Coordinates of C-alpha atoms and ligand atoms in Angstrom, one line a residue:
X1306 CA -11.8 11.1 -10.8
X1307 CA -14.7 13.4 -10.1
X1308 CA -18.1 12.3 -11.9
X1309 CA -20.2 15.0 -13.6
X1310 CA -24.1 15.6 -14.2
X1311 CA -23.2 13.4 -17.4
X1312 CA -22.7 10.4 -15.2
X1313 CA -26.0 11.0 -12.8
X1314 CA -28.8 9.4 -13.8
X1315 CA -31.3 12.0 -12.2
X1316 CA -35.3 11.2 -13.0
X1317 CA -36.7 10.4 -10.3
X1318 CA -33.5 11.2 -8.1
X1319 CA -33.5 13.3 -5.0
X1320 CA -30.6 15.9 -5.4
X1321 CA -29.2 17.6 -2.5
X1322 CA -27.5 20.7 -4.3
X1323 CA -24.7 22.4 -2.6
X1324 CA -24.1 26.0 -4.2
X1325 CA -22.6 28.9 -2.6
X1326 CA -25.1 31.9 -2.7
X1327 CA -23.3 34.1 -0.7
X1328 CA -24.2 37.7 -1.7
X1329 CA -24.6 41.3 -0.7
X1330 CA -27.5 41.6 1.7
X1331 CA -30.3 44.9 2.2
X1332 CA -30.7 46.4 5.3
X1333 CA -33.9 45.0 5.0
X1334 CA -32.5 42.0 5.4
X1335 CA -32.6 40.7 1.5
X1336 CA -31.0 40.2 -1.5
X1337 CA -29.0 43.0 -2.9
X1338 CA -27.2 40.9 -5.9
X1339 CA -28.2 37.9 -7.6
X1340 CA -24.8 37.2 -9.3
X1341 CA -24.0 34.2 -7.6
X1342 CA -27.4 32.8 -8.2
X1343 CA -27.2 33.5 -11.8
X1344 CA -24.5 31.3 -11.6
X1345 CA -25.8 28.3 -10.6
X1346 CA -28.9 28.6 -13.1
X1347 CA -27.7 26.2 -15.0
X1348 CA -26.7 23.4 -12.9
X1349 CA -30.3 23.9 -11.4
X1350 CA -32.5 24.0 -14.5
X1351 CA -30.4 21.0 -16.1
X1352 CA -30.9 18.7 -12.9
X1353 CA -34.7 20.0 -13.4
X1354 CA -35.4 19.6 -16.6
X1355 CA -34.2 16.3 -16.6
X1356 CA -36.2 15.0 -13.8
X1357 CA -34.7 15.3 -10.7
X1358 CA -36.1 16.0 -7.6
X1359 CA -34.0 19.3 -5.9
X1360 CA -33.2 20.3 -2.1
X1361 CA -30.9 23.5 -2.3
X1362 CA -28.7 23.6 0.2
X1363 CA -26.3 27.0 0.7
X1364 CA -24.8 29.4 3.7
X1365 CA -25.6 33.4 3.9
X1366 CA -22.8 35.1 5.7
X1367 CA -21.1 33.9 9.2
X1368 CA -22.5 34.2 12.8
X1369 CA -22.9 37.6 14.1
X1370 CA -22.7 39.4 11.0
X1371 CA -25.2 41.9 9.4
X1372 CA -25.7 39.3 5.9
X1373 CA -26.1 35.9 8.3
X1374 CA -29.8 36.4 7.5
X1375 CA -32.4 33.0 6.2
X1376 CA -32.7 32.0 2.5
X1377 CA -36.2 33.1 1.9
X1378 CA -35.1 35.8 -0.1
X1379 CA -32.7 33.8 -2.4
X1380 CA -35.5 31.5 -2.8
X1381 CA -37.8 34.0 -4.1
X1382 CA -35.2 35.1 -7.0
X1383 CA -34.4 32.0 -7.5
X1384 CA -37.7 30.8 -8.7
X1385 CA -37.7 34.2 -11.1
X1386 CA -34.4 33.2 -12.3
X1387 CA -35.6 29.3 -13.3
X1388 CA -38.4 30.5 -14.3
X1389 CA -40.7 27.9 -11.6
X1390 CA -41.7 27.9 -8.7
X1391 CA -39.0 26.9 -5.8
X1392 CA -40.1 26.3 -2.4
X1393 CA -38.7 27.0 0.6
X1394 CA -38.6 25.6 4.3
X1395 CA -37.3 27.6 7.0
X1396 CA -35.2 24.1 8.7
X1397 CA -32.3 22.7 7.2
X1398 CA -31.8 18.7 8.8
X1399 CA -35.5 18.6 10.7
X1400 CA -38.0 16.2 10.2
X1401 CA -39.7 19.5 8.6
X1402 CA -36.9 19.9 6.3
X1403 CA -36.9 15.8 5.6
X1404 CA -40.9 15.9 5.1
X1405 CA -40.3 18.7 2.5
X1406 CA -37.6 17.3 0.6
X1407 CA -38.9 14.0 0.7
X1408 CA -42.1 15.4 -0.7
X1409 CA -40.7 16.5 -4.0
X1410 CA -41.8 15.0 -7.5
X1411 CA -39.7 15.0 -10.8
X1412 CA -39.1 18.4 -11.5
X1413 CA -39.5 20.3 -8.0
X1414 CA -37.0 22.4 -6.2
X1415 CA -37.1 23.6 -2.6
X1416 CA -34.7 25.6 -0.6
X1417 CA -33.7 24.5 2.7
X1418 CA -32.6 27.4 5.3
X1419 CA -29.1 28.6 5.8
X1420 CA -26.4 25.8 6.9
X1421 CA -25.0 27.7 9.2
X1422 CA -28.0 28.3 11.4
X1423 CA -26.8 25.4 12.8
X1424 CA -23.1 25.6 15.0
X1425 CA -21.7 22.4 12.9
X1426 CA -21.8 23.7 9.7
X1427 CA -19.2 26.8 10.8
X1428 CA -17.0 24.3 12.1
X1429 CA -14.6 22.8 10.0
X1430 CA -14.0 18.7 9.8
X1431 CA -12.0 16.3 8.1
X1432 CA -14.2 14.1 6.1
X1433 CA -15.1 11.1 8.0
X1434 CA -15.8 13.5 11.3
X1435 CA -18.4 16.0 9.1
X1436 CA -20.2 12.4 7.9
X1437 CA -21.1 12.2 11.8
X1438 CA -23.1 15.5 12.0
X1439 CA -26.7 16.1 12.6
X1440 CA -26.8 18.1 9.2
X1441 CA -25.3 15.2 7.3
X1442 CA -27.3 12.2 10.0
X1443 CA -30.3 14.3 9.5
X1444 CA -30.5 14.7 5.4
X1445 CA -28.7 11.2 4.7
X1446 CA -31.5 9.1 4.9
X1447 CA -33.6 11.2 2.2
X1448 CA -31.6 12.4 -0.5
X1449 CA -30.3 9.6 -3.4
X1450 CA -27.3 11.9 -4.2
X1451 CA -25.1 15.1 -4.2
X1452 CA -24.4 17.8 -6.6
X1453 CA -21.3 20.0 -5.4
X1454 CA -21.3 23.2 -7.7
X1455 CA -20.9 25.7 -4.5
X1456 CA -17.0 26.3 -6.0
X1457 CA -16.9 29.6 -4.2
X1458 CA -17.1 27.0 -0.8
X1459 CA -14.7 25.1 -1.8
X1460 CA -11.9 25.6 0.6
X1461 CA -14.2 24.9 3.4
X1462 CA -14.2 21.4 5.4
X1463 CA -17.7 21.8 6.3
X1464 CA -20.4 19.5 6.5
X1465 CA -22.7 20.6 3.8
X1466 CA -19.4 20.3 1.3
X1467 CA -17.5 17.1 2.7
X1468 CA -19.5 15.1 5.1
X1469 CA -22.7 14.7 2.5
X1470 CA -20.1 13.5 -0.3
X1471 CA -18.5 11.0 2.3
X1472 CA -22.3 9.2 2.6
X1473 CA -24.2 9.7 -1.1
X1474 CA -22.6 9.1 -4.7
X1475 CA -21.5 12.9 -5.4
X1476 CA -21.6 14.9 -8.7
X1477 CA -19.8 18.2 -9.4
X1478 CA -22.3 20.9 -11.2
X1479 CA -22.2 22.5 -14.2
X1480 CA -19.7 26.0 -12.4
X1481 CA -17.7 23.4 -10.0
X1482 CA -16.7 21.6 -13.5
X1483 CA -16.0 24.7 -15.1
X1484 CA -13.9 26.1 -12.5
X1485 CA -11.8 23.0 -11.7
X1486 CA -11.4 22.6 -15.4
X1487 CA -9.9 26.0 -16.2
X1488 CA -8.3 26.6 -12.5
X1489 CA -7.3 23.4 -12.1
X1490 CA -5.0 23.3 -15.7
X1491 CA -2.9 27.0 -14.8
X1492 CA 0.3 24.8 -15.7
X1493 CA -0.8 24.0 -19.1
X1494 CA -2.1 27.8 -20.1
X1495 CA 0.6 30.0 -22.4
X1496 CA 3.8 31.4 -21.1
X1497 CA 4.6 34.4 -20.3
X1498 CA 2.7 33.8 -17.5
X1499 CA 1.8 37.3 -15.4
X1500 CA 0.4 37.4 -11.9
X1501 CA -1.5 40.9 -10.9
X1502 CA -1.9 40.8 -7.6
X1503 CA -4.1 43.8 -6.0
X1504 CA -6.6 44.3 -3.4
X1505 CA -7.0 44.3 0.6
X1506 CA -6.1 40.5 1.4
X1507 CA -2.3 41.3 2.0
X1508 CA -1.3 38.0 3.4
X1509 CA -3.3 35.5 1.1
X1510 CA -1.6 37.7 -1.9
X1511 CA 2.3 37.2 -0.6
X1512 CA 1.0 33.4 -0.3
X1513 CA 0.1 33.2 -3.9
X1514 CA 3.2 35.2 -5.5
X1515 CA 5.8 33.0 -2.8
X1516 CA 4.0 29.7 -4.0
X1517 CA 3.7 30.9 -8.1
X1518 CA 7.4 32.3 -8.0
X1519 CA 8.9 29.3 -6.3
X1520 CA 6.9 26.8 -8.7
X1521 CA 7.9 28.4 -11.5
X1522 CA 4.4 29.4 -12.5
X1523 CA 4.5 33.2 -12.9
X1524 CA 7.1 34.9 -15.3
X1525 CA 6.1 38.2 -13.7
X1526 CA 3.9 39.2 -10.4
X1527 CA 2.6 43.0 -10.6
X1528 CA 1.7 44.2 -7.8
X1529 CA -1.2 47.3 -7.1
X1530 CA -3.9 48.2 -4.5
X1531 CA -2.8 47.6 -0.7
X1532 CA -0.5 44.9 -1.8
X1533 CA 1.6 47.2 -4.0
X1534 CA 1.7 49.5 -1.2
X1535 CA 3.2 47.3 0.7
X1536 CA 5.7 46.0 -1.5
X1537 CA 6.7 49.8 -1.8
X1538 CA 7.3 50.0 1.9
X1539 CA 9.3 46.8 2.0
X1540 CA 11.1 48.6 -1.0
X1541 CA 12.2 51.0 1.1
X1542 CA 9.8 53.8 0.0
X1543 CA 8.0 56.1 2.6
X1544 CA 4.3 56.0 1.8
X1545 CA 3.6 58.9 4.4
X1546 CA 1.4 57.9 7.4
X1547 CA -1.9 57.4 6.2
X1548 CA -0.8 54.4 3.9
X1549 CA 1.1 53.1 6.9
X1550 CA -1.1 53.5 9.6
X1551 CA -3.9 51.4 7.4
X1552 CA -1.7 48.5 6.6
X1553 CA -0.8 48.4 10.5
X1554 CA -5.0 48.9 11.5
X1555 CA -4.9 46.3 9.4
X1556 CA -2.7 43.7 10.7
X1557 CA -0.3 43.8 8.2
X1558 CA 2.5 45.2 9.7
X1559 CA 4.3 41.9 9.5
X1560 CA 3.7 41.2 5.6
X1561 CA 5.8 44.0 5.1
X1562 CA 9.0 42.0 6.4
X1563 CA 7.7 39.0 3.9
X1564 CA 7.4 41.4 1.1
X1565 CA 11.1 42.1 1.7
X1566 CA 11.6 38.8 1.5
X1567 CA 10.4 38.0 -1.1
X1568 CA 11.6 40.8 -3.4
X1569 CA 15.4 39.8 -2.2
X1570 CA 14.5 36.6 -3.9
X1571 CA 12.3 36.9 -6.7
X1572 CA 12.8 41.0 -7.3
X1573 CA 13.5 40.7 -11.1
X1574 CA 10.1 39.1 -11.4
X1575 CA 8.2 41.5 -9.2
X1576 CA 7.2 44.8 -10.3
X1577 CA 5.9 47.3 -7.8
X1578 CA 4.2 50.6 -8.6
X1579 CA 6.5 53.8 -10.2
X1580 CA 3.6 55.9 -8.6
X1581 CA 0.4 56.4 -6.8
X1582 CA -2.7 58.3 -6.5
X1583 CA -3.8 60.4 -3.5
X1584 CA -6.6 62.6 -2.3
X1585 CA -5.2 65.9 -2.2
X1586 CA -8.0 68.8 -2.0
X1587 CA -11.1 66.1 -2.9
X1588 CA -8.8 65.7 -6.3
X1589 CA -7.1 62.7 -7.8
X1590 CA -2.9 63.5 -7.3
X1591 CA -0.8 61.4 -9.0
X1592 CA 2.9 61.7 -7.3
X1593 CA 5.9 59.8 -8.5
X1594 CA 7.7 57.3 -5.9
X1595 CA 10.6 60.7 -5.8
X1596 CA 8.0 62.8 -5.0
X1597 CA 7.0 60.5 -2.2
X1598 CA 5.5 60.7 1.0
X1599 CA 2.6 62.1 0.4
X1600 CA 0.9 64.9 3.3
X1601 CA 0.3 63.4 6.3
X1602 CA -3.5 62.5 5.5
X1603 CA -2.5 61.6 2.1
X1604 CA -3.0 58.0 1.6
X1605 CA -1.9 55.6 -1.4
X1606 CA -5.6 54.9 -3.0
X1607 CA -4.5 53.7 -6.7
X1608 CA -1.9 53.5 -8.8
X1609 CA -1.0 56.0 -11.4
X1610 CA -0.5 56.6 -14.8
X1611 CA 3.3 56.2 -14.8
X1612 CA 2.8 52.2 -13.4
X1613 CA 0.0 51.9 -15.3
X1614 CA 2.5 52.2 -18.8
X1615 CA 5.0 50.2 -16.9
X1616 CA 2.4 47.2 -16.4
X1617 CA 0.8 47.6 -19.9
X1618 CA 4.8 46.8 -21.1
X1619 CA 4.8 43.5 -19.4
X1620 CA 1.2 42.7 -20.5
X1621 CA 1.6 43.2 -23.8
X1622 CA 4.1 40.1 -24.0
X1623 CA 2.3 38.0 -21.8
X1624 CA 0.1 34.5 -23.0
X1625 CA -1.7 34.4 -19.9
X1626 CA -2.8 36.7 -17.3
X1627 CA -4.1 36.0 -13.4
X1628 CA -5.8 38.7 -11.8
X1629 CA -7.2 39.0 -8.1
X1630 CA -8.1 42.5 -6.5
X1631 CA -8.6 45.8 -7.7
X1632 CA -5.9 47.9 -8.4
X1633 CA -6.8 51.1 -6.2
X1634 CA -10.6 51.9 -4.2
X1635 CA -12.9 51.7 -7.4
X1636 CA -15.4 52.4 -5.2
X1637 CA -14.8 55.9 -5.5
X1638 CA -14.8 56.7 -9.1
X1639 CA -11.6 59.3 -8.6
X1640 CA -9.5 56.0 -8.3
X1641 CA -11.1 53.6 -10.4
X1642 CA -8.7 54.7 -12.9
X1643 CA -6.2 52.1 -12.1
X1644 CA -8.6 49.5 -12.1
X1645 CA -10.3 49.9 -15.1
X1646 CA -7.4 50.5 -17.2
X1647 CA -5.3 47.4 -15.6
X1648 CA -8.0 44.9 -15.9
X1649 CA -9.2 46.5 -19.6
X1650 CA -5.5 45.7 -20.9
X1651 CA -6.1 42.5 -19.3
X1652 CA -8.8 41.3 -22.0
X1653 CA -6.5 41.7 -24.8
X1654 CA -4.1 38.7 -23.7
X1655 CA -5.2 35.3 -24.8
X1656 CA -5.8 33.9 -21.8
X1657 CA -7.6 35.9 -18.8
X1658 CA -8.4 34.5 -15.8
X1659 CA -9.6 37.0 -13.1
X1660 CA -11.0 35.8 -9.5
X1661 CA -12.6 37.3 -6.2
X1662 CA -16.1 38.5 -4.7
X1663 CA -14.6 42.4 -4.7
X1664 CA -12.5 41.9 -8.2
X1665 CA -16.4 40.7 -10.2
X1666 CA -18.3 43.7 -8.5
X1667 CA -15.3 46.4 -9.5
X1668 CA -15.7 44.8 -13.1
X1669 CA -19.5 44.8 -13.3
X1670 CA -19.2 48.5 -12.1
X1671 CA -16.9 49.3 -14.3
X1672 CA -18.6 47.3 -17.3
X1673 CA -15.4 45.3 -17.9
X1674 CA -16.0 42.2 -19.9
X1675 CA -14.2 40.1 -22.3
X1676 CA -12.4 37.8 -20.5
X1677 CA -11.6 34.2 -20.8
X1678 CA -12.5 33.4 -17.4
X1679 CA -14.4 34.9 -14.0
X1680 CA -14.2 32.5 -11.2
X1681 CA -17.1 32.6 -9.2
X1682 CA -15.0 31.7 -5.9
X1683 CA -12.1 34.5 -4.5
X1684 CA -10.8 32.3 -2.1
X1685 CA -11.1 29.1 -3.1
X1686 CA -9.6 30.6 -6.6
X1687 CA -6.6 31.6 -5.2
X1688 CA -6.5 28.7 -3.7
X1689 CA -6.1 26.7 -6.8
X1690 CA -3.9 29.2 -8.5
X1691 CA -1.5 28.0 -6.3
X1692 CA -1.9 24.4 -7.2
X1693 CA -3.1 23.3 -4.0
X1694 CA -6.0 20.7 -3.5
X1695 CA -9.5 22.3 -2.4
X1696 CA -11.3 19.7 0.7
X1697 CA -14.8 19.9 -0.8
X1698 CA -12.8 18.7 -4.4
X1699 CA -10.7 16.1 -2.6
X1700 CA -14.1 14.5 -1.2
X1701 CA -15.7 14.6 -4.4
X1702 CA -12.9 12.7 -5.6
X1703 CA -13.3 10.4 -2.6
X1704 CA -17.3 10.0 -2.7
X1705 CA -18.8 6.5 -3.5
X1706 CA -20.3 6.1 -6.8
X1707 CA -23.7 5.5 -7.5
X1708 CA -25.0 1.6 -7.6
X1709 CA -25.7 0.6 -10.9
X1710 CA -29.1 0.8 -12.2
X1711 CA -29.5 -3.3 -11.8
X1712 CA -27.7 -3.8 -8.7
Ligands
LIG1464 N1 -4.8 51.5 -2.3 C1 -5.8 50.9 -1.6 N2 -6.1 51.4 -0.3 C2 -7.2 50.9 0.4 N3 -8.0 49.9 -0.1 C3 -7.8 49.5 -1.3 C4 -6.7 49.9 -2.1 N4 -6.7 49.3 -3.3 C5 -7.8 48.4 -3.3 N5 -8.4 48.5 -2.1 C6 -9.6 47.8 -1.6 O1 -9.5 46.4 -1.8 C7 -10.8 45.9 -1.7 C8 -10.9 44.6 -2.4 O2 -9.8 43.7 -2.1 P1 -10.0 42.1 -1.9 O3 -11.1 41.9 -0.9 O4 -8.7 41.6 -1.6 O5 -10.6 41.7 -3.3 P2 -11.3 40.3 -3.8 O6 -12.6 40.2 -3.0 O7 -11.6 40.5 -5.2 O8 -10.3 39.2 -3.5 C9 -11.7 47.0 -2.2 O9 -12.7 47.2 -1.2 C10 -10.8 48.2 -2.5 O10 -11.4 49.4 -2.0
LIG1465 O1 -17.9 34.2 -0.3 C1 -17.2 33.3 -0.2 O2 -15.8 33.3 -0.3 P1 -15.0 34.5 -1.0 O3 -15.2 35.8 -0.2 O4 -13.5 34.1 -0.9 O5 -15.5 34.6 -2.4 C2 -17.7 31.9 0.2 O6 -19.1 31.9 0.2 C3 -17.1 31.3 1.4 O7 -17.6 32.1 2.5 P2 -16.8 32.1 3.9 O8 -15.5 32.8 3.6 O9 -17.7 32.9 4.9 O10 -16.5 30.7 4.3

């Protein structure tokens, strides 16, 4: 059972506050989108206005790439977006960091630097291992408790998200509750039940449609974007050599042989594309799967207007939809086509759950609203779609509760 903010009693509380702030960065080395802060507004401003005493801790990008930059930024917005100020402190476990957060009163917020500065926190742990880290040693001894609401994280074993909860009594935030409540009840939502799979991640997405077709929990899995090409190819279809030699740059030449797979046991519940979109003289071509392979430098960028009807068929039957990945590169408003019209039919079924970092920008882009759902996490949404158990969830479950007020 995984307590809430309802359950904390926070005046007078010091809060460490996981949230996942991962976002687009400047080449200036700052904030480019405050979505994911937005997000977390909430959780903050509750635990604020009720008293509580806040150290924000949260991870911007991985080693070596050009978004691992410091927090400073995120702090700044962050104090627009509450509306007061927030502090920040450039060390994350130091007895700089500690002297900050242990100088709070009711009501004050401060930002601690990125996690993964330090090596630990981009390792991954089981539990009891993560409780033995300097992050976790270091902050212990100052904070009174610990607010989860970094969802987006949640399929990491990292020390910020399961070695704090092993030590403090541990909360879920306002988004981590909203997410597990919706994500975490896919077996209860209305059947037909369709699965659109799209997108770039070609082996997380034949994860997914193996695990939902073998539960039982999709009626239908449509497939677009790189995924559908793939499924094409294992279909038997020749894509030409642009389409092919991207899916093997990729890596992916091997997801082919599980498409196959998979279409020799679930076929009658898969649907693949009837036809695609190519460049062809800087123009949008549509050519149907006949008419296929493209020219040589042709490649598969979205689907066309022929799938498109086809999909729009199964939709309109279906009770509940699951969407990840965009349908075709919406970045380039000749095949955003597929996407917006895809994801616009979505909003019409009664229950619309769409996930992933790439899937919310195409849909701000494209000014797509209306659904029941937008998970904040890509990842860690799949994830779940799947019914499997998230690590930074299972320790929440796990973590000790807080001592009674006379104890
Ligand atoms: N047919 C295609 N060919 C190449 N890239 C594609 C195609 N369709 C979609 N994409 C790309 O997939 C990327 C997003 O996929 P992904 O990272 O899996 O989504 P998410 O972050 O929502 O899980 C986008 O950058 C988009 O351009
Ligand atoms: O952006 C995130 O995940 P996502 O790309 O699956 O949405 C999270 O911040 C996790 O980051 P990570 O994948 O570097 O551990």
């Amino acid at each position: 059972m995984i307590e809430t903010l309802d359950d904390l009693d926070v005046e007078g509380t010091t809060v460490g506050v996981r949230v996942d702030v991962n976002s687009p960065i400047d080449d200036d080395g700052t904030l480019a989108d405050d979505a994911r802060l937005r997000a977390h507004v909430d959780t903050l401003s509750e635990l604020l206005d009720r008293g509580g005493r806040v150290a924000v801790l949260a991870h911007q990008g991985r080693p070596g790439g050009d978004d691992f930059v410091s927090l400073e930024s995120h702090a700044d917005r962050l104090s627009e977006l509450l509306d007061r100020p927030v502090g920040y402190v450039d060390a994350t476990f130091t007895a700089a960091a500690r002297e900050a957060v242990s100088g709070l009163a009711n009501g004050d917020c401060v930002v601690l630097e990125n996690t993964r500065f330090y090596s630990e926190e981009y390792m991954e742990f089981d539990p009891e291992r993560a409780a033995r880290t300097h992050l976790v040693e270091g902050l212990e001894s100052v904070l009174d408790a610990y607010v989860n609401d970094a969802f987006a994280a949640a399929h990491r074993s990292q020390p910020s998200l399961v070695g704090l909860p092993t030590v403090l009594p541990s909360y879920a935030g306002r988004v981590m509750e909203s997410e597990l409540d919706v994500l975490g009840s896919i077996e209860e939502t209305g059947e037909p039940r369709v699965y659109v799979l799209g997108g770039a991640k070609v082996p997380d997405s034949i994860d997914v449609a193996w695990s939902v077709l073998e539960k039982g929990l999709a009626d239908h899995v449509l497939t677009a974007g790189v995924v559908g090409n793939v499924f094409l190819i294992a279909d038997g279809v020749d894509l030409g050599d642009a389409s092919s030699d991207f899916i093997y740059d990729q890596g992916y030449w091997d997801e082919i042989d599980r498409a196959a797979d998979l279409l020799d046991a679930y076929g009658d519940r898969i649907a693949i594309p009837r036809d695609v979109a190519v460049d062809r003289g800087d123009d949008r071509h549509e050519l149907g799967i006949n008419a296929l392979p493209p020219g040589d430098e042709e490649a598969a960028m979205d689907i066309g207007e022929s799938t498109l009807d086809y999909y729009r068929r199964i939709l309109a039957d279906a009770e509940t939809v699951i969407l990840n990945g965009p349908a075709g590169v919406f970045e380039d408003e000749r095949f955003e086509t597929g996407t917006r019209q895809l994801y616009s039919a979505a909003t019409d079924i009664p229950t619309s759950i769409v996930g992933g970092g790439d899937t919310a920008s195409a849909l701000r882009r494209l000014g797509i609203d209306g659904f029941s759902h937008v998970s904040t996490g890509g990842g860690a949404a799949l994830r779940m779609l799947t019914a499997e158990s998230l690590p930074a969830v299972t320790a929440l479950e796990n973590a000790p509760q807080q001592p009674a007020a006379d104890d």
